[in-house]
CSV table of C-alpha atoms and ligand atoms in Angstrom, one decimal:
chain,number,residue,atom,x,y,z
A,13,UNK,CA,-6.6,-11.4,19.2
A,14,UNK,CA,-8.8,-10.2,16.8
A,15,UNK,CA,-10.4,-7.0,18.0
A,16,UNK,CA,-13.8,-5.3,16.5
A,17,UNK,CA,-13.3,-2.0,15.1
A,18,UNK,CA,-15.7,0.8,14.8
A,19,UNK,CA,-15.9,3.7,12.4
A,20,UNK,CA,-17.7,6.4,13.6
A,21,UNK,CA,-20.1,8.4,11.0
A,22,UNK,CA,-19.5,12.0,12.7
A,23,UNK,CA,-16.1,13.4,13.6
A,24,UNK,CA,-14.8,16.3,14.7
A,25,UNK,CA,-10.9,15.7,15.2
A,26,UNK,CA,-8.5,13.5,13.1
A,27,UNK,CA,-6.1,12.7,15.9
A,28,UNK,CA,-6.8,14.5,17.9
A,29,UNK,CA,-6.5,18.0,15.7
A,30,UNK,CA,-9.8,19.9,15.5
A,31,UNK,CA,-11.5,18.9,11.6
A,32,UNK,CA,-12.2,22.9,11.4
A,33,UNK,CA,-9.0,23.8,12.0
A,34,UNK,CA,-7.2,21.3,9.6
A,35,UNK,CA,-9.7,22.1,6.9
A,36,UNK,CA,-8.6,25.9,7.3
A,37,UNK,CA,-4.7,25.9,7.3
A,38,UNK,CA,-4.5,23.0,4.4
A,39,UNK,CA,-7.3,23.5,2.4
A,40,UNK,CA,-9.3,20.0,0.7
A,41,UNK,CA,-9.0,18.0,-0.7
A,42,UNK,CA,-6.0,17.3,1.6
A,43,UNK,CA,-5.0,13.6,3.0
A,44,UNK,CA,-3.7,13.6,6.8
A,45,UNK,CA,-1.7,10.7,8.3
A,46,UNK,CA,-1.6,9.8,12.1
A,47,UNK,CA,1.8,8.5,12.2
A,48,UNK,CA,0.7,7.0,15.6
A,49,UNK,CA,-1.5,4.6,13.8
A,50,UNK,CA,1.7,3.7,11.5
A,51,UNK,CA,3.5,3.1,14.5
A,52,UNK,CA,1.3,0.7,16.2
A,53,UNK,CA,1.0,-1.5,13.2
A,54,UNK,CA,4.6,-1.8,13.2
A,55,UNK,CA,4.4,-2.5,16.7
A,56,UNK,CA,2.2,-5.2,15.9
A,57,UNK,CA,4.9,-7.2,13.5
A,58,UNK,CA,7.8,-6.6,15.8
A,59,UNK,CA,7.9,-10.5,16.3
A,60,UNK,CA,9.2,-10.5,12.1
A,61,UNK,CA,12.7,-10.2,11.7
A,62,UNK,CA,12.6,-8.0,9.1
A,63,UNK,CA,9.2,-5.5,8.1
A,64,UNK,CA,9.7,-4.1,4.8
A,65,UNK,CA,7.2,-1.7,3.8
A,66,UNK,CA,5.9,-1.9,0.2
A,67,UNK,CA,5.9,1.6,-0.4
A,68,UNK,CA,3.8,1.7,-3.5
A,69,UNK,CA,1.3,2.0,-0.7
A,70,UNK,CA,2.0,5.3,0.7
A,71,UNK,CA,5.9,6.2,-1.0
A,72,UNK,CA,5.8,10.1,0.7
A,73,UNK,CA,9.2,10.6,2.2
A,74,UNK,CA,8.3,11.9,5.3
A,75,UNK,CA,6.0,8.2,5.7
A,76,UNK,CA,9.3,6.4,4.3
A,77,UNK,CA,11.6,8.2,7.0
A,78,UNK,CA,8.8,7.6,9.6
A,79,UNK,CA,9.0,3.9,9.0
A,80,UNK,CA,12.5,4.1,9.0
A,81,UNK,CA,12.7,5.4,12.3
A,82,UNK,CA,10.6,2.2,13.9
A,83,UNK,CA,13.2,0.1,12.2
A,84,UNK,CA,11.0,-0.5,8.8
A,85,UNK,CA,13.1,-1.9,5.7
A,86,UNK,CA,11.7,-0.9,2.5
A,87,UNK,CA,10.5,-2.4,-0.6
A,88,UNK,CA,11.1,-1.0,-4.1
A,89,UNK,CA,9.3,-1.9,-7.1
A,90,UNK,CA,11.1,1.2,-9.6
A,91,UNK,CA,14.5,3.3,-9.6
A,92,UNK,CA,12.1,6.0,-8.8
A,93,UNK,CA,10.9,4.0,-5.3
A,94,UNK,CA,14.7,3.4,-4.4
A,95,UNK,CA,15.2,7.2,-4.9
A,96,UNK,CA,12.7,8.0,-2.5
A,97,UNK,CA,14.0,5.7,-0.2
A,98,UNK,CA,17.4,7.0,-0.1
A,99,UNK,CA,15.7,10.1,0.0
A,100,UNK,CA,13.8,9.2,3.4
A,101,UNK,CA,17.6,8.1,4.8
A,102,UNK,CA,17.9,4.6,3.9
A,103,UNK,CA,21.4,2.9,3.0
A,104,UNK,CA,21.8,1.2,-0.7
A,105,UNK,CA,22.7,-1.9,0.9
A,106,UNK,CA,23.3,-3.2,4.4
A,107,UNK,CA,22.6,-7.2,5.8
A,108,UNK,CA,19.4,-6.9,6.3
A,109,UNK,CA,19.0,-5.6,2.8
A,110,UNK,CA,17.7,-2.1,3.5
A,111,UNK,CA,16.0,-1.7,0.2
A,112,UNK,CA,14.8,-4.7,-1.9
A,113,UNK,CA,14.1,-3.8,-5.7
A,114,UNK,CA,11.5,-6.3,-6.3
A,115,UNK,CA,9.9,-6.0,-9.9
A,116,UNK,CA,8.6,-8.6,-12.6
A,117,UNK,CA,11.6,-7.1,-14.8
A,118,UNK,CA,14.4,-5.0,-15.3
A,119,UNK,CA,13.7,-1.9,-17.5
A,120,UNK,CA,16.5,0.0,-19.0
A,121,UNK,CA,16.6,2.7,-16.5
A,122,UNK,CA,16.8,0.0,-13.7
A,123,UNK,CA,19.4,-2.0,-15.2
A,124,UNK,CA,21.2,1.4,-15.5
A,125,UNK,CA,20.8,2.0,-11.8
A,126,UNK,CA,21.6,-1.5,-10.6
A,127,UNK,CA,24.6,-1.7,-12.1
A,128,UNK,CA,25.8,1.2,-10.4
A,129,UNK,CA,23.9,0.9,-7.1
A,130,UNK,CA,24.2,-2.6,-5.1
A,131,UNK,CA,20.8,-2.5,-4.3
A,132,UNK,CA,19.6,-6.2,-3.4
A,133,UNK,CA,17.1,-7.8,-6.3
A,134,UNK,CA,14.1,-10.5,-5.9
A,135,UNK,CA,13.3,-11.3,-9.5
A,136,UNK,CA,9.7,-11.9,-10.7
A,137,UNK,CA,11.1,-13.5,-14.0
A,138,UNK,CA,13.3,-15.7,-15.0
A,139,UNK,CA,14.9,-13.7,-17.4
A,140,UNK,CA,16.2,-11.1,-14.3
A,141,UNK,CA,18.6,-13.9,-13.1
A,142,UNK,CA,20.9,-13.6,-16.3
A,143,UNK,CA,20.6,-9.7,-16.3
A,144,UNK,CA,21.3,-9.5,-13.2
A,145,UNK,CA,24.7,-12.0,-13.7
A,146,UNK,CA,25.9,-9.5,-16.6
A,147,UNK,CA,25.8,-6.0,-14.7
A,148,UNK,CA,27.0,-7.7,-11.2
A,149,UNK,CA,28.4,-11.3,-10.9
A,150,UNK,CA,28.7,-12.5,-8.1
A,151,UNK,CA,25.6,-11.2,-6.6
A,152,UNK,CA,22.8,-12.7,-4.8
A,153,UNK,CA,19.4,-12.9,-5.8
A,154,UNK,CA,16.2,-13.2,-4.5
A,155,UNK,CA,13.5,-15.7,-6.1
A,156,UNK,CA,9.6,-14.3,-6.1
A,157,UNK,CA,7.6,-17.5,-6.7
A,158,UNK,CA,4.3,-17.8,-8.0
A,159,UNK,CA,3.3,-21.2,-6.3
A,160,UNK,CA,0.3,-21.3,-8.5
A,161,UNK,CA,-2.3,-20.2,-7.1
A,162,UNK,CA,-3.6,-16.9,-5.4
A,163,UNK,CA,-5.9,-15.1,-3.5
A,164,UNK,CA,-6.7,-10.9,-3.2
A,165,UNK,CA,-9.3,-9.1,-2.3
A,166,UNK,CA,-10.1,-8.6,-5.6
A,167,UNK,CA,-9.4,-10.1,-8.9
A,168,UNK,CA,-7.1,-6.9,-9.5
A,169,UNK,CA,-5.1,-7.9,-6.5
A,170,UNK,CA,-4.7,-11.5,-6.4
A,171,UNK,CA,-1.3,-11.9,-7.7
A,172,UNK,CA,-0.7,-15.8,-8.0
A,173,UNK,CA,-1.7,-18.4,-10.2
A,174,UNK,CA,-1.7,-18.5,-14.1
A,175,UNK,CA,-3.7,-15.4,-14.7
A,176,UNK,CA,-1.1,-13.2,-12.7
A,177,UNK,CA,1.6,-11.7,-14.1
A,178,UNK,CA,3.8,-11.9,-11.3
A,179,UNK,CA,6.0,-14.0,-9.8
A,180,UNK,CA,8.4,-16.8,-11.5
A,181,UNK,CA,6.1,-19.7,-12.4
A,182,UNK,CA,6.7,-22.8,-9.7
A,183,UNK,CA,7.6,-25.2,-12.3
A,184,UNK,CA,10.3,-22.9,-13.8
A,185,UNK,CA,12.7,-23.3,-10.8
A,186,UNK,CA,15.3,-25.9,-12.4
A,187,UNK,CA,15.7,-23.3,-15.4
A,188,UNK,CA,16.4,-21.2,-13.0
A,189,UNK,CA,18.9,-22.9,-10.8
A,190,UNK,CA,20.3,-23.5,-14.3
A,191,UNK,CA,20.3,-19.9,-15.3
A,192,UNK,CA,21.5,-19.0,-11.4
A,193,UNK,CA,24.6,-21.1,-12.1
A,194,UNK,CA,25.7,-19.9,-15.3
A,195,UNK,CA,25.3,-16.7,-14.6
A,196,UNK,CA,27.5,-16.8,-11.7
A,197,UNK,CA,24.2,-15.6,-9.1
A,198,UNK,CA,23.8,-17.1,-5.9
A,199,UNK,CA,19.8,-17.5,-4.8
A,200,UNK,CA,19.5,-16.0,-1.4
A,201,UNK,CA,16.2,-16.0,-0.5
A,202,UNK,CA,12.8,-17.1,-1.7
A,203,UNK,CA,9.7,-14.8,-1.8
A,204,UNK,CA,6.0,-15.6,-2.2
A,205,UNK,CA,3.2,-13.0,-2.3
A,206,UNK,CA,0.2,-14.2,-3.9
A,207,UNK,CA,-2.3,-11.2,-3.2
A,208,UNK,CA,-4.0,-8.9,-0.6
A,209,UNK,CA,-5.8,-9.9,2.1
A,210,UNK,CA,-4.3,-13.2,2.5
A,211,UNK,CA,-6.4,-15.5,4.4
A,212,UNK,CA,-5.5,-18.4,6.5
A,213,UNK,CA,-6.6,-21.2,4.4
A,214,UNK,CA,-4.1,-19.8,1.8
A,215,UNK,CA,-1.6,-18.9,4.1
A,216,UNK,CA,-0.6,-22.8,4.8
A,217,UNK,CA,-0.5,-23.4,1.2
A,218,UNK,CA,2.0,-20.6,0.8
A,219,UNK,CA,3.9,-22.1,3.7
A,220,UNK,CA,3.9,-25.5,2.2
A,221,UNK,CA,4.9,-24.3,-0.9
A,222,UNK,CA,7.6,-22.2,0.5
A,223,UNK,CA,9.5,-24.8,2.0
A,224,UNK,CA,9.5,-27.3,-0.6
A,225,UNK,CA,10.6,-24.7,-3.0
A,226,UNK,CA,13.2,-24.0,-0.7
A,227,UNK,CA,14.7,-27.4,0.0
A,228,UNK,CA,14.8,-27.8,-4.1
A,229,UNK,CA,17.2,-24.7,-3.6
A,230,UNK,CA,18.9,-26.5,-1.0
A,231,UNK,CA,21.1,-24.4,1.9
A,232,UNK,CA,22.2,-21.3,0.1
A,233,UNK,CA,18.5,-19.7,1.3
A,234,UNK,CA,19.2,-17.6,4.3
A,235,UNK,CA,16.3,-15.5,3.8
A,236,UNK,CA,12.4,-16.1,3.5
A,237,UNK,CA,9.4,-13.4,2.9
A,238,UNK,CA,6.1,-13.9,3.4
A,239,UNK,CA,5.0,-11.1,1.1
A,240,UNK,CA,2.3,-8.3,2.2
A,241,UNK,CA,-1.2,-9.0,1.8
A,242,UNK,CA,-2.2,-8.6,5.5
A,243,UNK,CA,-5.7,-7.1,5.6
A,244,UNK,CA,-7.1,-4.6,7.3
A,245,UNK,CA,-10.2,-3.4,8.1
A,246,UNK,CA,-12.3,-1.0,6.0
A,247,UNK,CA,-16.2,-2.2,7.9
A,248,UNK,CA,-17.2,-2.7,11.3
A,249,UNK,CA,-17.7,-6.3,10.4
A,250,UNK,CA,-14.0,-7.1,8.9
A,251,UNK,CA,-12.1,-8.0,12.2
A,252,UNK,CA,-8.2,-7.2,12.4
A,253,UNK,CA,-6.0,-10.3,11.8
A,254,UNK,CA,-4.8,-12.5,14.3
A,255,UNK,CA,-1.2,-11.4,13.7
A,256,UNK,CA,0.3,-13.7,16.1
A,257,UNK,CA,-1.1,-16.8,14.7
A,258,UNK,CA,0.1,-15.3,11.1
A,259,UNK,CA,3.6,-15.4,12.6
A,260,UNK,CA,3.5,-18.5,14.2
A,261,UNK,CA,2.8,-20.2,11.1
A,262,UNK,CA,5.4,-18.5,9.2
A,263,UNK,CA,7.9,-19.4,12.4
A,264,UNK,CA,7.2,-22.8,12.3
A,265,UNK,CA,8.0,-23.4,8.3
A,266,UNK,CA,11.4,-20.9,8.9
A,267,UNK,CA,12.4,-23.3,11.8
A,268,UNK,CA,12.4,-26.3,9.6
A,269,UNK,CA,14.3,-24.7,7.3
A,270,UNK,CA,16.6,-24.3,9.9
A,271,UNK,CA,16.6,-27.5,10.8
A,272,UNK,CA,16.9,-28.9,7.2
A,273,UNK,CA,20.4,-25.9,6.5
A,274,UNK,CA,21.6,-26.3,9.9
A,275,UNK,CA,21.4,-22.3,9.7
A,276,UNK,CA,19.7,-19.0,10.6
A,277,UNK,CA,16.4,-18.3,8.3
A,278,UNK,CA,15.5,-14.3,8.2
A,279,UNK,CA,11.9,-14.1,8.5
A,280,UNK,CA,11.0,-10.7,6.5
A,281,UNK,CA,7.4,-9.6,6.3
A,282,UNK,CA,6.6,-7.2,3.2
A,283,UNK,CA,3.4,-5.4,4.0
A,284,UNK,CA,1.8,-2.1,2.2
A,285,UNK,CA,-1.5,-2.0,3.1
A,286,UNK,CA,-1.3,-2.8,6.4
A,287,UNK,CA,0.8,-0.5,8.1
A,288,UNK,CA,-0.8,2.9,6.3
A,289,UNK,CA,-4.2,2.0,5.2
A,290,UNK,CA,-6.0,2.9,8.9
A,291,UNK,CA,-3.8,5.7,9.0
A,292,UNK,CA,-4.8,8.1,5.9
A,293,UNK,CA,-8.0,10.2,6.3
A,294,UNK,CA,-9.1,12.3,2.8
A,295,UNK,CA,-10.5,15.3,3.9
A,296,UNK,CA,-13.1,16.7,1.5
A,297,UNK,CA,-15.6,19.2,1.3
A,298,UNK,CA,-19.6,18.9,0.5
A,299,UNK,CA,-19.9,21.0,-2.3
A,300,UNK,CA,-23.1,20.3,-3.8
A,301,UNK,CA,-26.2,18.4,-2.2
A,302,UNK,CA,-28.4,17.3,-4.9
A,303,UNK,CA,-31.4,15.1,-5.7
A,304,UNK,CA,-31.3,12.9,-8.3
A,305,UNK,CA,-35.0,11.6,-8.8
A,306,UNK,CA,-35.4,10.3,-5.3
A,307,UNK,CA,-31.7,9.9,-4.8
A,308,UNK,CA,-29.6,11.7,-2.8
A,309,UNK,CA,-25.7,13.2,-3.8
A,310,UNK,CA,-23.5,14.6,-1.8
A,311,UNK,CA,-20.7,15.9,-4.2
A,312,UNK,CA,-17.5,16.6,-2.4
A,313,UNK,CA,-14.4,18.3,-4.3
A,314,UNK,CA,-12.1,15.1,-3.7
A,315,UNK,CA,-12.1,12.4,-6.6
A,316,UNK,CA,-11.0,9.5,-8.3
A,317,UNK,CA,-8.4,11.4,-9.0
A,318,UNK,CA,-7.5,11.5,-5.3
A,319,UNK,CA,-8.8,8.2,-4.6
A,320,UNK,CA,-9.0,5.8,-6.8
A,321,UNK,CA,-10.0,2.2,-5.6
A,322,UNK,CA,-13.5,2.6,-5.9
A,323,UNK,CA,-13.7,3.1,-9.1
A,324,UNK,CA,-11.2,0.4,-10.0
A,325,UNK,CA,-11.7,-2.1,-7.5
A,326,UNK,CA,-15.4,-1.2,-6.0
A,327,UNK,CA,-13.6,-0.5,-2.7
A,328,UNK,CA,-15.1,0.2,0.3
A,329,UNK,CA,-14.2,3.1,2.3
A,330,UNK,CA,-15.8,4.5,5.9
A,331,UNK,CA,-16.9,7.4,5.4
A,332,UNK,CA,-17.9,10.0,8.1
A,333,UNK,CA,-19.1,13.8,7.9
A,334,UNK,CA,-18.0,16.5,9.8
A,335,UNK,CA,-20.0,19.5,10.4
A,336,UNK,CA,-18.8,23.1,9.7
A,337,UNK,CA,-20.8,24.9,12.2
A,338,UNK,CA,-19.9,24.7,16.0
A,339,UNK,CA,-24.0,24.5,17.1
A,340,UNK,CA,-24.7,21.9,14.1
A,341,UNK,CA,-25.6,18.7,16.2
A,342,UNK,CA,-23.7,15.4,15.9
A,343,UNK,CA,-27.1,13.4,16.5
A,344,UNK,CA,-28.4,14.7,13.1
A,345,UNK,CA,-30.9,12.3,11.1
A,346,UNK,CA,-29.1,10.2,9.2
A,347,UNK,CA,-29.5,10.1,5.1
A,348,UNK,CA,-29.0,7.8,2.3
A,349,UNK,CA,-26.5,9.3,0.4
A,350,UNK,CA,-24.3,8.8,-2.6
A,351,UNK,CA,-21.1,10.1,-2.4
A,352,UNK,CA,-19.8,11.6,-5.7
A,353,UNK,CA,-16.6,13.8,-7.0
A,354,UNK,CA,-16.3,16.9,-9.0
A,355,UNK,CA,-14.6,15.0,-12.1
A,356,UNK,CA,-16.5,14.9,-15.9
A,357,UNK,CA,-17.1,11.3,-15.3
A,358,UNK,CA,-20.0,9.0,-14.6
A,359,UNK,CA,-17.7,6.5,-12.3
A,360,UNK,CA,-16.5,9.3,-10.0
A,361,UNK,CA,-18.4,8.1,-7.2
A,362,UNK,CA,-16.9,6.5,-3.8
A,363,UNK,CA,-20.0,4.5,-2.5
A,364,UNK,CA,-19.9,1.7,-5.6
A,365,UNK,CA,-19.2,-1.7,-5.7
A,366,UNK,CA,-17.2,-3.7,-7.6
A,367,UNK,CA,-18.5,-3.6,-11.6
A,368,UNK,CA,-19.4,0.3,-10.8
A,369,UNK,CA,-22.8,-0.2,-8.9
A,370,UNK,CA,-23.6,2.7,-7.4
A,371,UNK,CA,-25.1,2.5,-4.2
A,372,UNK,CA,-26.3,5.0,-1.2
A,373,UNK,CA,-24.7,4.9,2.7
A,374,UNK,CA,-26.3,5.9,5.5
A,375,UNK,CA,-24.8,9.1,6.2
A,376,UNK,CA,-25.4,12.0,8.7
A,377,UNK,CA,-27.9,14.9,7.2
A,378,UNK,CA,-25.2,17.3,5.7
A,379,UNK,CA,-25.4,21.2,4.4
A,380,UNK,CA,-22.9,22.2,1.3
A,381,UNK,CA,-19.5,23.3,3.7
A,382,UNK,CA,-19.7,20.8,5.5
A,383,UNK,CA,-16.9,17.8,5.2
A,384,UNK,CA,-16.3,14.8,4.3
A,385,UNK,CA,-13.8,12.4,5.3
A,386,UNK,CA,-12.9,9.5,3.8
A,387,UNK,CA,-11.0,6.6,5.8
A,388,UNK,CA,-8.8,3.9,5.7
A,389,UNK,CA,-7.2,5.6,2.6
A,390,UNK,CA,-3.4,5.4,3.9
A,391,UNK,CA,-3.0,2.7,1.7
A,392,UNK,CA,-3.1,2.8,-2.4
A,393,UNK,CA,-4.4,6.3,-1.8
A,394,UNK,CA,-2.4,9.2,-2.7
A,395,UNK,CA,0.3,6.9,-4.7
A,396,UNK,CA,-2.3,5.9,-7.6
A,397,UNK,CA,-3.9,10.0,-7.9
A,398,UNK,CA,-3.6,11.7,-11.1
A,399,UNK,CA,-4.2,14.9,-12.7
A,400,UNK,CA,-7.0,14.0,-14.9
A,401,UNK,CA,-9.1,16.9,-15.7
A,402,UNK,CA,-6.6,18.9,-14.7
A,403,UNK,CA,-6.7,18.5,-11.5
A,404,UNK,CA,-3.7,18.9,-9.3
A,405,UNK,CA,-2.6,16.8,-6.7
A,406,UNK,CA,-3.9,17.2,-3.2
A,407,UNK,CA,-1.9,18.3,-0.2
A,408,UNK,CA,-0.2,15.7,2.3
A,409,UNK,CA,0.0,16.3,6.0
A,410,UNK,CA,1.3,13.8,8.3
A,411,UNK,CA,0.0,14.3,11.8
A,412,UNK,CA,2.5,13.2,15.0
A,413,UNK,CA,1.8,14.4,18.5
A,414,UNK,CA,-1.0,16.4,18.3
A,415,UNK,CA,0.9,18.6,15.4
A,416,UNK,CA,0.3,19.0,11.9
A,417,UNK,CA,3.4,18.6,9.8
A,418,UNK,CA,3.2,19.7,5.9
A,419,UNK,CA,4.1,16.7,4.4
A,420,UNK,CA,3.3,18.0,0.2
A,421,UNK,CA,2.2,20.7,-1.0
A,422,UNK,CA,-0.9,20.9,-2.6
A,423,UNK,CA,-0.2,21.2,-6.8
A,424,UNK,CA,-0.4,24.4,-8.5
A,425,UNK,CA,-1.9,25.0,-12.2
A,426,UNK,CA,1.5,25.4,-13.2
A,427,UNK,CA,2.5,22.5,-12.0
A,428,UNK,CA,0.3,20.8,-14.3
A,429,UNK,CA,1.5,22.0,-17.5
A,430,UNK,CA,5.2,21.6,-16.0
A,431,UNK,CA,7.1,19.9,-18.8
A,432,UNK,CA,4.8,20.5,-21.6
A,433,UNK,CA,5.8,22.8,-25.0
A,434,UNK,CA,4.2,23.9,-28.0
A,435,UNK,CA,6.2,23.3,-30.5
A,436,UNK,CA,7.0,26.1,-32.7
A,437,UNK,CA,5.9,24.5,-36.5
B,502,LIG,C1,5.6,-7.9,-4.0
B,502,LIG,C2,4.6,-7.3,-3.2
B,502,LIG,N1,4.9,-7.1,-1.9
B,502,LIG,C3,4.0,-6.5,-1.0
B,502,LIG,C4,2.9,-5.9,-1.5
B,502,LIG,C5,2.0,-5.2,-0.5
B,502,LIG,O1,0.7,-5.7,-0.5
B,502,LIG,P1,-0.3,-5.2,0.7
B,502,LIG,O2,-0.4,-3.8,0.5
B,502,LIG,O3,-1.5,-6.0,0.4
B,502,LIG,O4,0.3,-5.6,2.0
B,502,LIG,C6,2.5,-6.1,-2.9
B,502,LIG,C7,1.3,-5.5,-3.4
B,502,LIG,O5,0.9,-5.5,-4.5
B,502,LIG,C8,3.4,-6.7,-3.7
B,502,LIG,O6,3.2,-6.9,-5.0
């Protein structure tokens, strides 16, 4: 059932932990994960054989060995996403797979690794099939299909159709049951995701396309994904999915598979987004509270550097204030206020909209020391930070049980010049 969700603009506990006291042992900008969140978003796709978590949204070991723990598979998109995974306890291989490399192509390092490592592959390019044949015959491969089409939340994030990248093209599949067969690979499994936020309109297309793809294959399938792309809320208006009409209509095309193969289907589901997004809070703190002709900024010491979908996607975040002194009021007048970062660049600001329109939110009346906390950032958060100007990386605390767990340490100065020399001319 789809349920309404609220986001409340004062807080003064990130589950349940006191803001104040957070803010004092870890410092901000720092991000803090309730892992009980995670947990009931797993919950919520238990009826999937398999969940696979694309880790490119949240890859932190500790969230990786979390998953793990409620029975999560993993996704892999780089040798350095299978190390983590291995790091966070997972097996190389297993049936289910319990990491899938999936990538658009092999890179050297990769190839290196794969040949080594029987780490399962779903190939976003033809080519893949026939690299894949030299380092390992024998092997089995799955097939990520671009049906033609898409759909994302933006155009960043649809990832179908002929302007994506991704995928192998629909109308390249006899190649590459051609290139399957001479190159000694068996196709195990088909894969389609065309973009985030999947809607239900696309979602039968997907479904339709799925299974004709799969009876050209014919009975060798044993496996179908239905990709990530499950949204989530990030406004009181965007309702939660209904999940269980999402698998139904997944169930129904793997049952006629298994009525056309006379076999078992595995029904994985590959979601990122939707099983750490609601759970990632960026603490920051107000650092400056500055007019602007008769515009209002609140500049916090958390940036795109930190957080960086609004600035490339015009993302919008809930945002909610907490106030540093115990006798400040949680009834105080609300503001409009833009909420900027400390970084040397114009677009360092997390109320804009796609196209980098800045705009205000009505936000609690806030003092400089107070903070800022910005939501729903669980998901393509932390994993897409970087150090420009210089800034390190912010600390990572995963929160289970009412306790706060160090999950990274904040990034020293050195560790921003790690690796770099001046040469001796
Ligand atoms: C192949 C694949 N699977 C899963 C995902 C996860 O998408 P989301 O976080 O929207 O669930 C992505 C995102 O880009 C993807 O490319």
């Amino acid at each position: 059932m789809a349920t309404p969700t609220t986001f409340p603009v004062h807080r003064t506990q990130i589950a349940g932990i006191p803001i104040s006291h957070l803010a004092e042992t870890f410092g901000t900008p720092t991000y803090f994960y309730d892992s009980e969140k995670i947990a009931e978003r797993v919950n919520d796709l238990k009826k999937f054989d398999v969940i696979r978590f694309a880790q490119k949204a949240n890859s932190n070991i500790a969230i990786l060995d979390f998953v793990r723990r409620q029975g999560v598979l993993v996704d892999a998109v780089s040798v350095g996403e299978i190390h983590r995974a291995v790091s966070a306890g997972y097996q190389l291989n297993g049936t289910p797979s319990p990491i899938v490399y999936t990538a658009d192509i092999f890179d050297r390092d990769a190839l290196d690794f794969l040949r080594k490592n029987p780490v399962h592959c779903n190939a976003g390019s033809p080519e893949m099939i026939t690299q894949l044949g030299e380092i390992r015959p024998n092997a089995e491969i799955t097939l990520r299909i671009n049906p033609g089409f898409g759909h994302g939340h933006s155009q960043k994030t649809n990832t179908g159709g002929d302007s994506s990248k991704h995928g192998i093209w629909h109308e390249q599949l006899p190649e590459c049951i051609n290139r399957a067969a001479a190159a000694k690979v068996k196709i195990s499994g088909l894969h389609m995701h065309i973009g985030s936020g999947t809607d239900f309109e696309h979602l039968s297309m997907v479904c339709a396309s799925m299974k004709s793809t799969a009876l050209s294959i014919g009975p060798s399938i044993t496996t179908i994904s239905a990709g990530g792309g499950l949204p989530t809320p990030y406004r009181e208006s965007d309702k939660m999915i209904d999940i269980d009409r999402y698998f139904e209509i997944w169930d129904a095309t793997r049952k006629e598979l298994e009525t056309a193969f006379h076999h078992p289907i595995c029904l994985e589901i590959e979601p990122g987004r939707y099983l750490s997004a609601e759970s990632g809070y960026l603490l920051s703190e107000i650092r400056a509270v500055k007019k602007m002709g008769d515009k209002l900024y609140y500049l916090v010491d958390a940036g795109f550097n930190n957080l960086a979908r609004p600035i490339m996607y015009g993302s919008y975040h809930p945002i909610s204030i907490s106030h540093r002194a115990a006798n400040d009021s949680n009834v105080t007048p609300t503001v409009e206020a833009i909420v900027g970062g400390p970084l040397c660049e114009s677009g360092d600001i997390f109320t804009q909209e796609e196209g980098g329109f800045v705009c205000s939110r009505e936000l609690p009346a806030a003092k400089v020391g107070d903070f800022l906390i910005i939501e729903c950032a669980g998901a393509y958060g932390f994993v897409m930070s970087s150090n420009y100007n210089s800034k390190p990386f912010a600390a990572e605390v995963l929160l289970h049980e009412q306790t706060p767990y160090p999950i990274r340490e904040r990034q020293t100065n050195e560790d921003l010049i790690r690796g770099e020399k001046i040469p001796s001319f």
